[in-house]
Amino acid sequence: MIFTAGFTALAFAFASAASAQMTIQVGAEASSQGGIFQYTPNTISAPNGTVVTFQFSGAPGNHSVTQSSFTDPCNPLAGGFDSGWLFLSAAATPVPEWNLTITDDTKPIWFYCKQLSPSPHCGAGMVGAINAPTTGNNTFAAFQKAAVAFKGASGQGVGALVGVGASASADIGPIPSGATLFGTPSTANPTATSPSTGSGTTSHTSGTTTSATTTHTSSASSLGASFLSMAMAAILGITFA
Ligand SMILES: [Cu+2]
């Protein structure tokens, strides 16, 4: 927690010193233009040192930010970065964030969402790019077109915090009530941070003023159990966007 706060302060310092901070929203609402399965914006230009803050605000949702390549948009890049999955049962505050610092702006950085449920998000066009060429063959538009054309399940491999051309120094955080983080690089195990042991369940009953908590604490045990099964189902890829 102290580390997360420190990192946030560091990101803030960067933002104050120069315009070296950019924000990308991960996922959206069903009613949003473009639907649930998108990063907003989905392509940015970011010089070295820029902290790209991915805000997991799309709710309900279950998304990742996973590095891939232009030629294989829906599979993890060897040595690539990965945020792990962040599951949101409903809109929650504070919004979970993942800070990625650009370390090599000479090459494009491509990424996708590896969630498969209810259908592969990558194939729905949930991909993004940093420093993609704006002309020629390897544009973001061409990358997204290739993702939509991708057949089969997108790659589920867990990457690392440090990727190719960009790196993070911490997992997604904070994890508010109603949210569950799992399959992170630090756990390297898609089920290591399950709701039964993870912060999702702990903060779930901690009693803040978010709407998600209000709903769930009204009948703690039964709703808690249903949340648990929903979250577990999400982990198994059975349900949820
Ligand atoms: Cu997604």
mmCIF file of N, CA and C and ligand atoms in Angstrom, residues 26-27 36-39 62-64 112-115 117 121-122 126 241, ligand 1:
data_model
loop_
_atom_site.group_PDB
_atom_site.id
_atom_site.type_symbol
_atom_site.label_atom_id
_atom_site.label_comp_id
_atom_site.label_asym_id
_atom_site.label_seq_id
_atom_site.Cartn_x
_atom_site.Cartn_y
_atom_site.Cartn_z
ATOM 1 N N VAL A 26 -9.845 1.571 -19.636
ATOM 2 C CA VAL A 26 -9.907 0.155 -20.001
ATOM 3 C C VAL A 26 -11.343 -0.334 -19.865
ATOM 4 N N GLY A 27 -11.934 -0.708 -20.999
ATOM 5 C CA GLY A 27 -13.331 -1.133 -20.997
ATOM 6 C C GLY A 27 -14.235 0.084 -20.926
ATOM 7 N N ILE A 36 -18.565 -2.042 -24.934
ATOM 8 C CA ILE A 36 -17.769 -2.389 -23.758
ATOM 9 C C ILE A 36 -16.305 -2.639 -24.092
ATOM 10 N N PHE A 37 -16.088 -3.280 -25.243
ATOM 11 C CA PHE A 37 -14.767 -3.854 -25.517
ATOM 12 C C PHE A 37 -13.840 -2.865 -26.223
ATOM 13 N N GLN A 38 -13.327 -1.913 -25.469
ATOM 14 C CA GLN A 38 -12.436 -0.928 -26.074
ATOM 15 C C GLN A 38 -11.543 -0.275 -25.020
ATOM 16 N N TYR A 39 -10.414 0.203 -25.513
ATOM 17 C CA TYR A 39 -9.556 1.102 -24.744
ATOM 18 C C TYR A 39 -9.832 2.507 -25.299
ATOM 19 N N ASN A 62 -14.297 -7.202 -17.154
ATOM 20 C CA ASN A 62 -13.192 -8.070 -16.783
ATOM 21 C C ASN A 62 -12.172 -7.963 -17.914
ATOM 22 N N HIS A 63 -11.114 -7.218 -17.673
ATOM 23 C CA HIS A 63 -10.195 -6.877 -18.757
ATOM 24 C C HIS A 63 -8.738 -6.996 -18.335
ATOM 25 N N SER A 64 -7.875 -6.990 -19.346
ATOM 26 C CA SER A 64 -6.431 -6.934 -19.104
ATOM 27 C C SER A 64 -5.798 -5.984 -20.108
ATOM 28 N N TYR A 112 -3.413 -5.984 -26.183
ATOM 29 C CA TYR A 112 -4.785 -6.484 -26.348
ATOM 30 C C TYR A 112 -5.361 -6.868 -24.991
ATOM 31 N N CYS A 113 -6.672 -7.076 -24.967
ATOM 32 C CA CYS A 113 -7.329 -7.613 -23.767
ATOM 33 C C CYS A 113 -7.498 -9.105 -23.975
ATOM 34 N N LYS A 114 -7.036 -9.898 -23.017
ATOM 35 C CA LYS A 114 -7.042 -11.353 -23.230
ATOM 36 C C LYS A 114 -8.287 -12.056 -22.689
ATOM 37 N N GLN A 115 -9.218 -11.291 -22.164
ATOM 38 C CA GLN A 115 -10.448 -11.916 -21.646
ATOM 39 C C GLN A 115 -11.214 -12.608 -22.787
ATOM 40 N N SER A 117 -14.402 -14.127 -22.268
ATOM 41 C CA SER A 117 -15.830 -14.208 -22.005
ATOM 42 C C SER A 117 -16.481 -12.830 -22.096
ATOM 43 N N HIS A 121 -12.374 -10.688 -26.297
ATOM 44 C CA HIS A 121 -12.422 -9.234 -26.429
ATOM 45 C C HIS A 121 -11.503 -8.755 -27.554
ATOM 46 N N CYS A 122 -10.393 -9.464 -27.755
ATOM 47 C CA CYS A 122 -9.455 -9.062 -28.805
ATOM 48 C C CYS A 122 -10.142 -9.119 -30.171
ATOM 49 N N MET A 126 -10.810 -5.140 -29.056
ATOM 50 C CA MET A 126 -10.260 -4.508 -27.855
ATOM 51 C C MET A 126 -8.735 -4.624 -27.871
ATOM 52 N N ALA A 241 -18.542 -9.983 -19.026
ATOM 53 C CA ALA A 241 -17.793 -9.235 -20.057
ATOM 54 C C ALA A 241 -16.418 -8.914 -19.526
HETATM 55 CU CU CU B 1 -11.569 -6.827 -22.188
#
